[in-house]
Amino acid sequence: MAKKKSDKEMESKKVSTNRLISFFKNETTHFVVGLICVIFAVYLLLAFTSFFFTGAADQSILDNPEQNELMQPGHHIQNYAGARGAQIAEYLINECFGISAFFIILFLIIIGMRLMKAYRFRAWKWFMSCAVLLIWFSITLGFIFNGTFADTFVYPGGMHGYNVSNWLVSQIGAPGLCLLLLVTALLFLVYLSSETVRLIRKALHPEFKRKKKTEATPEEPKKYTNPEPAVVDFELEQPVRTKEYEKPEEQPPFPFESKQAEELDMEIEMPQPADEYEPQEEDTELREEPDFSVGDEATEEDEEYRGPSLTPYNPRLDLENYKFPPLDLLHQYDDDGPNIDMQEQNANKDRIIKVLRSFGIEISSIKASVGPTITLYEITPAEGVRISKIRNLEDDIALSLSALGIRIIAPIPGKGTIGIEVPNANPRIVSMQSILSSKKFQETTFELPVALGKTITNEVFMVDLAKAPHMLVAGATGQGKSVGLNAIVTSLLYKKHPAELKFVIVDPKKVEFSVYAPIERHFLAKLPDGEDAIITDVTKVVQTLNSLCVEMDTRYDLLRKAGCRNIKEYNAKFINRQLNPEKGHRFMPYIVIIIDEFGDLIMTAGKEVELPICRIAQLARAVGIHAIIATQRPTTNIITGTIKANFPARVAFRVAAMMDSRTILDRSGAQQLVGKGDMLYLQGNDPVRVQCAFVDTPEVEKIAEYISKQQGYPTAFMLPEYVGEEGESSMGDVDMNRLDPLFEDAAKLIVVHQQGSTSLIQRKFSIGYNRAGRIMDQLEKAGIVGPTQGSKARDVLCMDLTDLEMKLNNLQQ
């Protein structure tokens, strides 16, 4: 009986201890304590400020108060904070630290805001800073004003500063105290910022300058504290039906007792918030673009061409004053850092163990990796447990946890564990601002960096679209496809200059990507006869895709002449002036094709759309043309085998059925996602679960407005004209006896402008493309214009109107 009673007492003590600990860890308790700290700081600020105006009148009462005089309502204290405020101000300012006591108020406000989670301050760093400043200023003011304010009511350094400074002067003298205060101040500044070291060097050696990156050894990179994954280790001490289990060397500090009366230890690794990367502005030297004149000694081979011995060609000089969008345009959410709800983690852990044991499955360890939306529980099964037995319990675990989107990874690739992905009860928003301000994005060397979001381990997930090289995005309606596409475009806009990147955007819905219309003269490409850079007319899509095929063929011809294998090598040669512009060579920007609602295009245009897309997907990666297509109908008649074979990078948001997941990823899993940006990215063997970064429409509008207000090109990037197969095959069958009524007017227009362009005829006479193409064929047959030259305009063979009249007269004869 005595033993049972002692056991009950021990259990009651443990329960009370756990309740007390949970009370102090409760978020509500933190908020209330933080609010009290802020209010008390405001009260102290009122008392301290009033002390400097009413302290002289209150000093006589505070120094020699009568018995219970300050407790009576009729006292004559004039301080705005009352008698207690006057006493606190008198004690902290005169008796203790002097004017530097205001740092106590600053620290109370900082710690209060931290507890209320209004701002994410580093409490320990602020405590050290305020403490050092409190003592340093107290001693300094006591030393400087020693005896100056002896006859007044206030001591600038307080009695602490006065006594400590007098003792230090007696030990090391006044010069020694000055040197000690100076050294202490410099050490404190070094603690705050390493930039202080450079300033001290510059002060000691005036000629000291920071060496340029191109001359001397590079400076040490800026140190960051990347957020480590939030991990909770649940280590089982006495597993049932298992062999001897060796405990790890590190003993977790926090004991926990489960419902099954077995003791578990939990080790929580809270990640430190990462410092936002602040890129330094680079000094851009304004210089004129050198001329690419070819001398007499230049050979006809481009490989042997060497431009003038000047600086390398800079493609950004066309818009040399262009500034990349700042991160301030993006919204920063308060709940952005990792946060572990231990109550939720413990409950899920107990339920998983209970379900597995109810089916006779024992585990030796369990660990949880907490992500923004999903928590991954890694379990190590006991010896003799079949993996298929755990995989078949997916629905039972989902029923026990009362959660949707349960996914079992058996086994986790590269680990000897089995993963159970469970949605968090309170998911966090992954802001685009936190992704773009990360060190990984700011220091990336990717050609086309695409930041998609964060993984389960809270790591920034990025891919290089240049190596992808094409991406297929699919998912049901309202699951985050459009936000994902906006995240892709936003990350590219924050990294690439308008001279280095162009977009071809196809938007059948007409409203999804209209927000990018203001940046037409900076980043968008279109057909010469196109009115809007955002293509919304389905009939124009086929012409645009075929025009991109013409551009692709033209680029391959330039690569062949330059002896290069891809666009990166070609642009490197062109920048180093190894290619002659007079031979047709030019700097090639990357072109990214974004097609939304691809299923609608297949329904309306069919093979006419699919064939050029497949051709671009097969060949265009080497010349810098990359495609991203999105659809909400991931069926086999929309995403055909040919398209899947040429789009190795696939992004799957939540879908309705397993068959749709198999269509996108060639495996199940997308039907078990939780939606709202939860996605699977596949490029290779195993998919990666990512929470997509959220970028709202107002943020995109701010970015587009910021770019549009800067200097841009005169027009959008013009794609080459495309002449259909029918027009080319009928060139030899042009009937010159049945000329178009606008033939002579079109001929005069071409000769006056000296530009053999089909789109020019189409615009000036408001006629269709087919009729303008027939007129151009007749002009070529008549010898007025030359043959097609790919993306270039035709040569005009008539010098003036007189020459044209002679040719027209010869036709009439």
Coordinates of C-alpha atoms in Angstrom, one line a residue, residues 16-552:
S16 CA 1.9 19.2 -11.7
T17 CA 5.4 19.8 -13.0
N18 CA 4.4 19.2 -16.6
R19 CA 1.4 21.5 -16.2
L20 CA 3.7 24.2 -14.7
I21 CA 6.1 23.9 -17.6
S22 CA 3.4 23.9 -20.2
F23 CA 1.9 27.1 -18.5
F24 CA 5.2 28.9 -18.9
K25 CA 5.6 27.7 -22.5
N26 CA 2.1 28.7 -23.4
E27 CA 1.9 31.4 -26.1
T28 CA -0.8 33.3 -24.2
T29 CA 1.4 33.5 -21.1
H30 CA 4.2 34.9 -23.2
F31 CA 1.9 37.5 -24.7
V32 CA 0.5 38.6 -21.4
V33 CA 4.0 38.9 -19.8
G34 CA 5.3 40.8 -22.9
L35 CA 2.3 43.2 -22.7
I36 CA 3.0 43.9 -19.0
C37 CA 6.7 44.6 -19.9
V38 CA 5.7 47.1 -22.6
I39 CA 3.2 48.9 -20.3
F40 CA 5.7 49.0 -17.4
A41 CA 8.3 50.5 -19.8
V42 CA 5.9 53.2 -20.8
Y43 CA 5.3 54.0 -17.1
L44 CA 9.0 54.2 -16.5
L45 CA 9.5 56.5 -19.5
L46 CA 6.8 58.8 -18.0
A47 CA 8.5 58.7 -14.6
F48 CA 12.0 59.3 -15.9
T49 CA 11.0 62.1 -18.2
S50 CA 9.0 63.9 -15.5
F51 CA 11.9 63.5 -13.1
F52 CA 14.0 66.0 -15.0
F53 CA 11.2 68.7 -14.6
T54 CA 9.8 67.9 -11.1
G55 CA 12.8 66.2 -9.4
A56 CA 14.0 69.4 -7.7
A57 CA 10.6 70.0 -6.1
D58 CA 10.2 66.3 -5.1
Q59 CA 13.7 65.8 -3.7
S60 CA 13.1 67.2 -0.3
I61 CA 10.0 65.0 0.2
L62 CA 11.7 61.9 -1.1
D63 CA 14.9 62.4 1.0
N64 CA 13.1 63.0 4.3
P65 CA 9.6 61.6 4.1
E66 CA 7.4 61.6 7.2
Q67 CA 5.9 58.3 8.4
N68 CA 3.3 57.1 5.8
E69 CA 3.4 60.5 4.1
L70 CA 3.8 59.0 0.6
M71 CA 0.9 56.6 1.2
Q72 CA -1.5 59.5 1.9
P73 CA -3.4 61.0 -1.1
G74 CA -2.5 64.5 0.0
H75 CA 1.3 64.3 -0.6
H76 CA 2.9 67.0 -2.7
I77 CA 4.8 64.8 -5.2
Q78 CA 4.6 66.5 -8.6
N79 CA 6.0 63.7 -10.7
Y80 CA 3.5 62.6 -13.4
A81 CA 3.9 59.0 -12.4
G82 CA 3.0 59.6 -8.8
A83 CA 4.9 58.9 -5.6
R84 CA 6.0 55.4 -6.7
G85 CA 7.2 56.7 -10.1
A86 CA 9.1 59.4 -8.4
Q87 CA 10.8 56.9 -6.0
I88 CA 11.7 54.6 -8.9
A89 CA 13.1 57.5 -10.9
E90 CA 15.1 58.8 -7.9
Y91 CA 16.5 55.4 -7.2
L92 CA 17.5 54.3 -10.8
I93 CA 18.8 57.7 -11.9
N94 CA 20.4 59.3 -8.9
E95 CA 21.2 56.2 -6.7
C96 CA 22.1 53.8 -9.6
F97 CA 23.0 54.5 -13.2
G98 CA 22.1 58.1 -14.0
I99 CA 20.7 59.1 -17.4
S100 CA 21.8 55.7 -18.9
A101 CA 18.9 54.2 -16.9
F102 CA 16.8 54.8 -20.1
F103 CA 18.5 51.7 -21.5
I104 CA 16.4 49.7 -19.0
I105 CA 13.3 51.0 -20.7
L106 CA 14.6 50.1 -24.1
F107 CA 15.3 46.5 -23.0
L108 CA 11.9 46.2 -21.5
I109 CA 10.3 47.2 -24.7
I110 CA 12.5 44.9 -26.8
I111 CA 11.7 41.8 -24.6
G112 CA 8.0 42.7 -24.5
M113 CA 7.8 42.9 -28.3
R114 CA 9.7 39.6 -28.5
L115 CA 7.4 37.8 -26.1
M116 CA 4.3 39.1 -28.0
K117 CA 5.9 38.0 -31.3
A118 CA 5.3 41.5 -32.7
Y119 CA 9.0 41.6 -33.8
R120 CA 11.7 39.0 -34.0
F121 CA 14.4 40.5 -31.9
R122 CA 17.5 38.6 -30.6
A123 CA 16.8 38.8 -26.8
W124 CA 20.3 37.8 -25.8
K125 CA 22.1 40.2 -28.1
W126 CA 19.8 43.1 -27.0
F127 CA 20.4 42.2 -23.3
M128 CA 24.2 42.2 -23.7
S129 CA 24.1 45.5 -25.7
C130 CA 21.8 47.3 -23.2
A131 CA 23.8 46.1 -20.2
V132 CA 27.1 47.2 -21.7
L133 CA 25.7 50.6 -22.7
L134 CA 24.1 51.0 -19.3
I135 CA 27.3 50.5 -17.4
W136 CA 29.6 52.3 -19.9
F137 CA 27.5 55.5 -20.1
S138 CA 27.1 55.5 -16.3
I139 CA 30.9 55.4 -15.7
T140 CA 31.6 57.8 -18.6
L141 CA 29.0 60.4 -17.4
G142 CA 30.2 60.0 -13.8
F143 CA 33.8 60.6 -14.9
I144 CA 33.0 63.6 -17.1
F145 CA 30.6 65.4 -14.8
N146 CA 32.4 64.6 -11.6
G147 CA 31.4 67.3 -9.2
T148 CA 29.8 69.5 -11.9
F149 CA 26.3 68.8 -10.7
A150 CA 27.1 68.5 -7.0
D151 CA 24.6 71.2 -6.1
T152 CA 21.8 70.0 -8.3
F153 CA 19.1 67.3 -7.8
V154 CA 20.3 65.1 -10.6
Y155 CA 23.6 63.1 -11.1
P156 CA 24.2 62.4 -14.8
G157 CA 26.1 59.2 -14.1
G158 CA 24.3 58.2 -10.9
M159 CA 26.1 57.1 -7.7
H160 CA 27.2 54.0 -9.5
G161 CA 29.1 56.0 -12.2
Y162 CA 30.4 58.4 -9.6
N163 CA 31.8 55.8 -7.3
V164 CA 33.2 53.4 -9.9
S165 CA 34.9 56.2 -11.9
N166 CA 36.5 57.6 -8.7
W167 CA 37.8 54.2 -7.8
L168 CA 39.2 53.6 -11.4
V169 CA 40.9 57.0 -11.4
S170 CA 42.6 56.1 -8.1
Q171 CA 43.8 52.9 -9.6
I172 CA 44.9 53.7 -13.2
G173 CA 44.6 57.5 -13.3
A174 CA 42.4 59.7 -15.5
P175 CA 44.3 59.0 -18.7
G176 CA 44.1 55.3 -18.0
L177 CA 40.4 55.5 -17.5
C178 CA 40.0 57.4 -20.8
L179 CA 41.9 54.7 -22.6
L180 CA 39.9 52.0 -20.9
L181 CA 36.6 53.6 -21.9
L182 CA 37.9 54.0 -25.5
V183 CA 39.0 50.4 -25.8
T184 CA 35.7 49.2 -24.3
A185 CA 33.7 51.2 -26.8
L186 CA 35.7 49.9 -29.7
L187 CA 35.3 46.3 -28.6
F188 CA 31.6 46.8 -28.3
L189 CA 31.4 48.3 -31.8
V190 CA 33.3 45.3 -33.1
Y191 CA 30.8 43.0 -31.4
L192 CA 28.0 44.8 -33.1
S193 CA 29.5 44.9 -36.6
S194 CA 32.7 43.6 -38.2
E195 CA 32.7 46.7 -40.4
T196 CA 34.2 48.5 -37.5
V197 CA 37.6 46.7 -38.1
R198 CA 37.8 48.2 -41.6
L199 CA 37.0 51.7 -40.3
I200 CA 39.7 51.4 -37.7
R201 CA 42.2 50.3 -40.3
K202 CA 41.2 53.2 -42.5
A203 CA 41.6 55.6 -39.6
L204 CA 45.1 54.3 -38.7
H205 CA 46.2 54.1 -42.4
P206 CA 44.5 56.8 -44.5
E207 CA 45.6 55.2 -47.8
F208 CA 43.9 51.9 -46.9
K209 CA 41.2 51.0 -49.4
R210 CA 39.2 48.0 -50.1
K211 CA 40.8 46.1 -53.0
K212 CA 38.6 45.5 -56.0
K213 CA 37.4 42.1 -56.8
T214 CA 39.3 41.9 -60.1
E215 CA 42.7 42.9 -58.7
A216 CA 43.3 41.3 -55.3
T217 CA 42.2 38.2 -53.5
P218 CA 38.5 38.3 -52.9
E219 CA 37.2 39.3 -49.5
E220 CA 35.9 36.8 -47.1
P221 CA 32.2 36.2 -47.9
K222 CA 29.6 37.5 -45.6
K223 CA 28.7 35.0 -42.9
Y224 CA 25.1 33.9 -42.6
T225 CA 23.2 31.7 -40.2
N226 CA 21.1 29.6 -42.4
P227 CA 18.0 28.2 -40.7
E228 CA 18.5 24.6 -39.8
P229 CA 15.6 22.2 -40.0
A230 CA 13.3 22.1 -37.0
V231 CA 13.8 18.6 -35.7
V232 CA 12.1 16.8 -32.8
D233 CA 13.7 13.5 -31.8
F234 CA 11.6 11.0 -30.0
E235 CA 13.8 8.3 -28.7
L236 CA 12.2 5.1 -27.3
E237 CA 14.0 3.8 -24.2
Q238 CA 12.3 0.4 -23.8
P239 CA 10.7 -0.8 -27.1
V240 CA 8.6 -3.9 -26.8
R241 CA 9.5 -7.0 -28.7
T242 CA 12.8 -5.6 -29.9
K243 CA 16.4 -6.6 -29.4
E244 CA 18.8 -4.5 -27.4
Y245 CA 18.6 -0.9 -28.4
E246 CA 21.6 1.3 -28.0
K247 CA 20.9 4.8 -26.8
P248 CA 22.6 7.7 -28.5
E249 CA 25.4 9.4 -26.7
E250 CA 23.6 12.7 -26.4
Q251 CA 20.9 12.5 -23.6
P252 CA 17.9 14.7 -24.3
P253 CA 17.2 17.1 -21.4
F254 CA 13.4 17.0 -21.3
P255 CA 11.7 13.9 -19.9
F256 CA 8.2 13.0 -21.1
E257 CA 5.8 10.2 -20.1
S258 CA 3.5 8.9 -22.8
K259 CA 0.0 7.3 -22.4
Q260 CA 1.5 3.9 -22.8
A261 CA 3.5 4.5 -19.6
E262 CA 6.8 4.4 -21.4
E263 CA 9.4 7.1 -21.0
L264 CA 10.5 9.2 -24.1
D265 CA 13.1 11.8 -24.4
M266 CA 12.6 14.7 -26.9
E267 CA 15.4 16.8 -28.2
I268 CA 14.3 20.0 -29.9
E269 CA 16.6 21.9 -32.2
M270 CA 15.1 25.3 -32.8
P271 CA 16.6 27.0 -35.9
Q272 CA 18.0 30.4 -35.6
P273 CA 16.4 33.0 -37.9
A274 CA 18.6 33.8 -40.9
D275 CA 19.9 37.2 -41.5
E276 CA 18.4 38.6 -44.6
Y277 CA 20.9 39.1 -47.4
E278 CA 21.4 42.7 -48.3
P279 CA 23.2 42.9 -51.6
Q280 CA 25.6 45.7 -52.0
E281 CA 25.2 48.1 -54.9
E282 CA 27.9 47.6 -57.5
D283 CA 29.6 50.7 -58.9
T284 CA 28.8 50.7 -62.6
E285 CA 31.2 52.7 -64.7
L286 CA 29.5 54.6 -67.5
R287 CA 31.2 54.0 -70.7
E288 CA 30.2 54.1 -74.4
E289 CA 29.6 51.0 -76.3
P290 CA 32.7 50.2 -78.4
D291 CA 32.3 50.0 -82.2
F292 CA 32.6 46.6 -83.8
S293 CA 34.3 47.9 -86.9
V294 CA 36.2 45.3 -88.9
G295 CA 39.6 46.3 -90.1
D296 CA 41.4 45.3 -93.3
E297 CA 43.3 42.6 -91.5
A298 CA 40.2 40.8 -90.3
T299 CA 39.6 37.4 -91.9
E300 CA 36.4 36.1 -93.2
E301 CA 36.2 33.4 -90.5
D302 CA 34.3 34.3 -87.3
E303 CA 36.5 32.1 -85.2
E304 CA 39.6 34.2 -86.2
Y305 CA 37.8 37.5 -85.6
R306 CA 39.1 39.6 -82.8
G307 CA 37.3 42.9 -82.1
P308 CA 39.1 46.0 -80.9
S309 CA 41.3 45.5 -77.9
L310 CA 38.9 47.2 -75.5
T311 CA 36.8 46.1 -72.6
P312 CA 34.5 43.1 -73.1
Y313 CA 31.1 43.8 -74.5
N314 CA 28.5 44.5 -71.8
P315 CA 24.9 43.7 -73.0
R316 CA 23.5 45.7 -70.1
L317 CA 24.8 49.0 -71.5
D318 CA 21.6 49.4 -73.5
L319 CA 19.8 50.0 -70.2
E320 CA 22.7 50.8 -68.0
N321 CA 20.6 52.7 -65.5
Y322 CA 18.2 49.8 -64.9
K323 CA 17.8 48.9 -61.3
F324 CA 16.5 45.5 -60.1
P325 CA 13.3 45.5 -58.0
P326 CA 14.0 45.9 -54.3
L327 CA 12.7 43.4 -51.7
D328 CA 10.6 46.1 -50.1
L329 CA 8.0 45.6 -52.8
L330 CA 7.2 42.1 -51.4
H331 CA 5.1 41.6 -48.3
Q332 CA 6.7 40.1 -45.2
Y333 CA 4.5 38.0 -43.1
D334 CA 5.0 37.9 -39.3
D335 CA 4.6 34.1 -39.0
D336 CA 7.5 33.2 -41.2
G337 CA 10.0 31.4 -39.1
P338 CA 9.9 27.8 -37.9
N339 CA 7.7 27.1 -34.9
I340 CA 7.2 23.8 -33.1
D341 CA 4.0 23.0 -31.3
M342 CA 5.2 20.3 -28.9
Q343 CA 1.6 19.4 -27.9
E344 CA 0.7 18.6 -31.5
Q345 CA 3.9 16.7 -32.1
N346 CA 3.5 14.6 -29.0
A347 CA -0.1 13.8 -29.8
N348 CA 0.7 12.8 -33.4
K349 CA 3.7 10.7 -32.2
D350 CA 1.5 8.8 -29.7
R351 CA -1.2 8.1 -32.2
I352 CA 1.3 6.8 -34.8
I353 CA 2.9 4.5 -32.3
K354 CA -0.5 3.3 -31.1
V355 CA -1.8 2.5 -34.6
L356 CA 1.4 0.7 -35.5
R357 CA 1.3 -1.4 -32.3
S358 CA -2.3 -2.2 -32.8
F359 CA -1.3 -4.0 -36.0
G360 CA 1.7 -5.7 -34.3
I361 CA 4.4 -3.3 -35.7
E362 CA 7.1 -2.2 -33.3
I363 CA 9.5 0.7 -34.0
S364 CA 12.9 1.5 -32.4
S365 CA 13.0 5.3 -32.9
I366 CA 10.9 8.1 -34.3
K367 CA 12.0 11.6 -35.3
A368 CA 10.0 14.6 -36.6
S369 CA 11.1 17.2 -39.1
V370 CA 8.7 20.2 -38.9
G371 CA 8.2 22.1 -42.1
P372 CA 6.0 25.1 -43.1
T373 CA 3.0 22.9 -43.9
I374 CA 4.0 19.3 -43.4
T375 CA 5.7 17.4 -40.6
L376 CA 7.8 14.4 -41.7
Y377 CA 7.9 11.6 -39.0
E378 CA 10.9 9.3 -39.7
I379 CA 10.4 5.9 -38.0
T380 CA 12.9 3.1 -37.8
P381 CA 11.0 -0.2 -37.7
A382 CA 12.2 -3.1 -35.5
E383 CA 14.0 -6.0 -37.1
G384 CA 11.8 -8.4 -39.0
V385 CA 9.1 -5.8 -39.9
R386 CA 8.1 -5.8 -43.6
I387 CA 8.0 -2.4 -45.3
S388 CA 4.8 -3.3 -47.3
K389 CA 3.0 -3.9 -44.0
I390 CA 3.6 -0.3 -43.0
R391 CA 2.8 1.0 -46.5
N392 CA -0.6 -0.6 -46.4
L393 CA -1.6 1.2 -43.2
E394 CA -1.8 4.6 -44.8
D395 CA -5.6 5.0 -44.5
D396 CA -5.5 3.7 -40.9
I397 CA -2.9 6.3 -39.8
A398 CA -4.9 9.0 -41.6
L399 CA -8.1 7.9 -39.7
S400 CA -6.2 7.9 -36.4
L401 CA -4.7 11.4 -36.9
S402 CA -8.0 12.8 -38.4
A403 CA -6.0 14.5 -41.1
L404 CA -6.0 14.7 -44.9
G405 CA -2.9 14.4 -47.1
I406 CA -1.2 11.6 -45.2
R407 CA 1.6 10.2 -47.4
I408 CA 3.9 7.3 -46.6
I409 CA 7.4 7.1 -48.1
A410 CA 8.7 3.6 -47.7
P411 CA 11.7 3.7 -47.5
I412 CA 13.1 7.3 -47.6
P413 CA 15.7 7.4 -50.4
G414 CA 19.2 7.3 -48.9
K415 CA 18.1 6.6 -45.4
G416 CA 17.2 3.4 -43.5
T417 CA 13.9 4.9 -42.3
I418 CA 10.3 5.1 -43.3
G419 CA 8.6 8.5 -43.7
I420 CA 5.1 9.5 -42.7
E421 CA 4.1 13.0 -43.9
V422 CA 1.4 14.6 -41.7
P423 CA -0.1 18.1 -42.4
N424 CA 0.4 20.6 -39.6
A425 CA -2.7 21.8 -37.8
N426 CA -1.5 25.5 -38.2
P427 CA 0.3 25.8 -41.5
R428 CA 2.6 28.8 -42.1
I429 CA 2.8 31.0 -45.2
V430 CA 6.0 30.8 -47.1
S431 CA 6.4 34.4 -48.4
M432 CA 8.3 35.2 -51.6
Q433 CA 10.2 37.9 -49.6
S434 CA 11.8 35.3 -47.3
I435 CA 12.8 33.2 -50.4
L436 CA 14.3 36.0 -52.4
S437 CA 16.2 37.5 -49.4
S438 CA 17.8 34.2 -48.6
K439 CA 21.6 33.7 -49.0
K440 CA 21.0 30.7 -51.4
F441 CA 19.0 32.8 -53.9
Q442 CA 21.2 35.9 -53.6
E443 CA 24.5 34.1 -54.2
T444 CA 23.2 31.5 -56.7
T445 CA 25.2 30.9 -59.9
F446 CA 22.3 29.5 -61.8
E447 CA 21.7 30.8 -65.3
L448 CA 17.9 31.0 -64.8
P449 CA 17.2 30.6 -61.1
V450 CA 13.7 29.6 -60.2
A451 CA 12.8 29.8 -56.5
L452 CA 9.8 27.6 -55.9
G453 CA 9.5 27.6 -52.1
K454 CA 10.6 25.6 -49.0
T455 CA 11.0 21.9 -48.4
I456 CA 9.9 20.0 -45.3
T457 CA 13.3 20.8 -43.7
N458 CA 12.7 24.6 -44.2
E459 CA 15.4 24.8 -46.9
V460 CA 14.9 27.1 -49.9
F461 CA 14.2 25.0 -52.9
M462 CA 15.6 26.3 -56.2
V463 CA 16.1 24.9 -59.7
D464 CA 17.9 26.1 -62.7
L465 CA 15.5 26.4 -65.6
A466 CA 18.4 26.3 -68.1
K467 CA 19.2 22.8 -66.9
A468 CA 15.6 21.6 -66.4
P469 CA 15.2 22.6 -69.3
H470 CA 11.4 22.6 -69.7
M471 CA 8.8 22.4 -67.0
L472 CA 5.3 20.9 -66.9
V473 CA 2.9 22.4 -64.2
A474 CA -0.4 20.6 -63.5
G475 CA -3.0 20.5 -60.8
A476 CA -6.7 20.9 -60.1
T477 CA -8.4 24.3 -60.1
G478 CA -7.5 26.6 -57.1
Q479 CA -4.6 24.6 -55.9
G480 CA -1.9 27.2 -56.6
K481 CA -0.8 26.8 -60.3
S482 CA -1.1 30.5 -61.1
V483 CA 0.7 31.5 -57.9
G484 CA 3.4 29.1 -58.8
L485 CA 3.8 30.6 -62.2
N486 CA 4.0 34.1 -60.7
A487 CA 6.6 32.9 -58.3
I488 CA 8.7 31.6 -61.3
V489 CA 8.4 34.9 -63.1
T490 CA 9.1 36.9 -60.0
S491 CA 12.3 35.1 -59.2
L492 CA 13.5 35.5 -62.7
L493 CA 12.7 39.3 -62.7
Y494 CA 14.7 39.7 -59.5
K495 CA 17.8 38.1 -61.1
K496 CA 18.0 38.8 -64.8
H497 CA 18.5 42.1 -66.7
P498 CA 16.1 43.0 -69.6
A499 CA 19.0 42.4 -72.0
E500 CA 19.4 38.9 -70.8
L501 CA 15.9 37.5 -70.6
K502 CA 12.6 37.7 -72.6
F503 CA 9.2 36.2 -71.9
V504 CA 6.6 34.9 -74.3
I505 CA 3.4 34.7 -72.3
V506 CA 0.3 32.9 -73.6
D507 CA -2.8 33.6 -71.5
P508 CA -6.0 32.1 -72.9
K509 CA -7.9 33.3 -69.8
K510 CA -6.9 36.9 -70.7
V511 CA -6.8 38.1 -67.0
E512 CA -4.2 35.9 -65.3
F513 CA -1.0 37.5 -66.7
S514 CA -2.3 40.9 -67.8
V515 CA -0.5 42.3 -64.8
Y516 CA 2.8 41.9 -66.7
A517 CA 1.7 44.1 -69.6
P518 CA 3.5 47.2 -68.3
I519 CA 6.9 45.6 -68.7
E520 CA 6.4 44.9 -72.4
R521 CA 9.3 47.1 -73.5
H522 CA 11.6 45.5 -70.9
F523 CA 11.0 41.8 -70.7
L524 CA 8.3 40.7 -73.2
A525 CA 8.6 39.4 -76.8
K526 CA 6.0 39.4 -79.5
L527 CA 5.3 39.0 -83.2
P528 CA 6.0 42.1 -85.4
D529 CA 2.3 42.4 -86.2
G530 CA 1.2 41.7 -82.7
E531 CA -0.8 44.3 -80.9
D532 CA -0.4 43.0 -77.3
A533 CA 2.7 41.2 -75.9
I534 CA 0.4 39.1 -73.7
I535 CA -1.0 36.6 -76.2
T536 CA -4.7 36.0 -75.5
D537 CA -6.0 35.1 -79.0
V538 CA -5.7 31.3 -79.6
T539 CA -5.2 31.9 -83.4
K540 CA -2.0 33.9 -82.7
V541 CA -0.5 31.1 -80.6
V542 CA 0.3 28.9 -83.6
Q543 CA 2.1 31.8 -85.4
T544 CA 4.0 32.7 -82.2
L545 CA 5.2 29.1 -81.7
N546 CA 6.2 28.7 -85.3
S547 CA 8.0 32.0 -85.1
L548 CA 9.9 30.7 -82.1
C549 CA 10.9 27.7 -84.2
V550 CA 12.3 30.1 -86.8
E551 CA 14.2 31.9 -84.1
M552 CA 15.5 28.6 -82.9

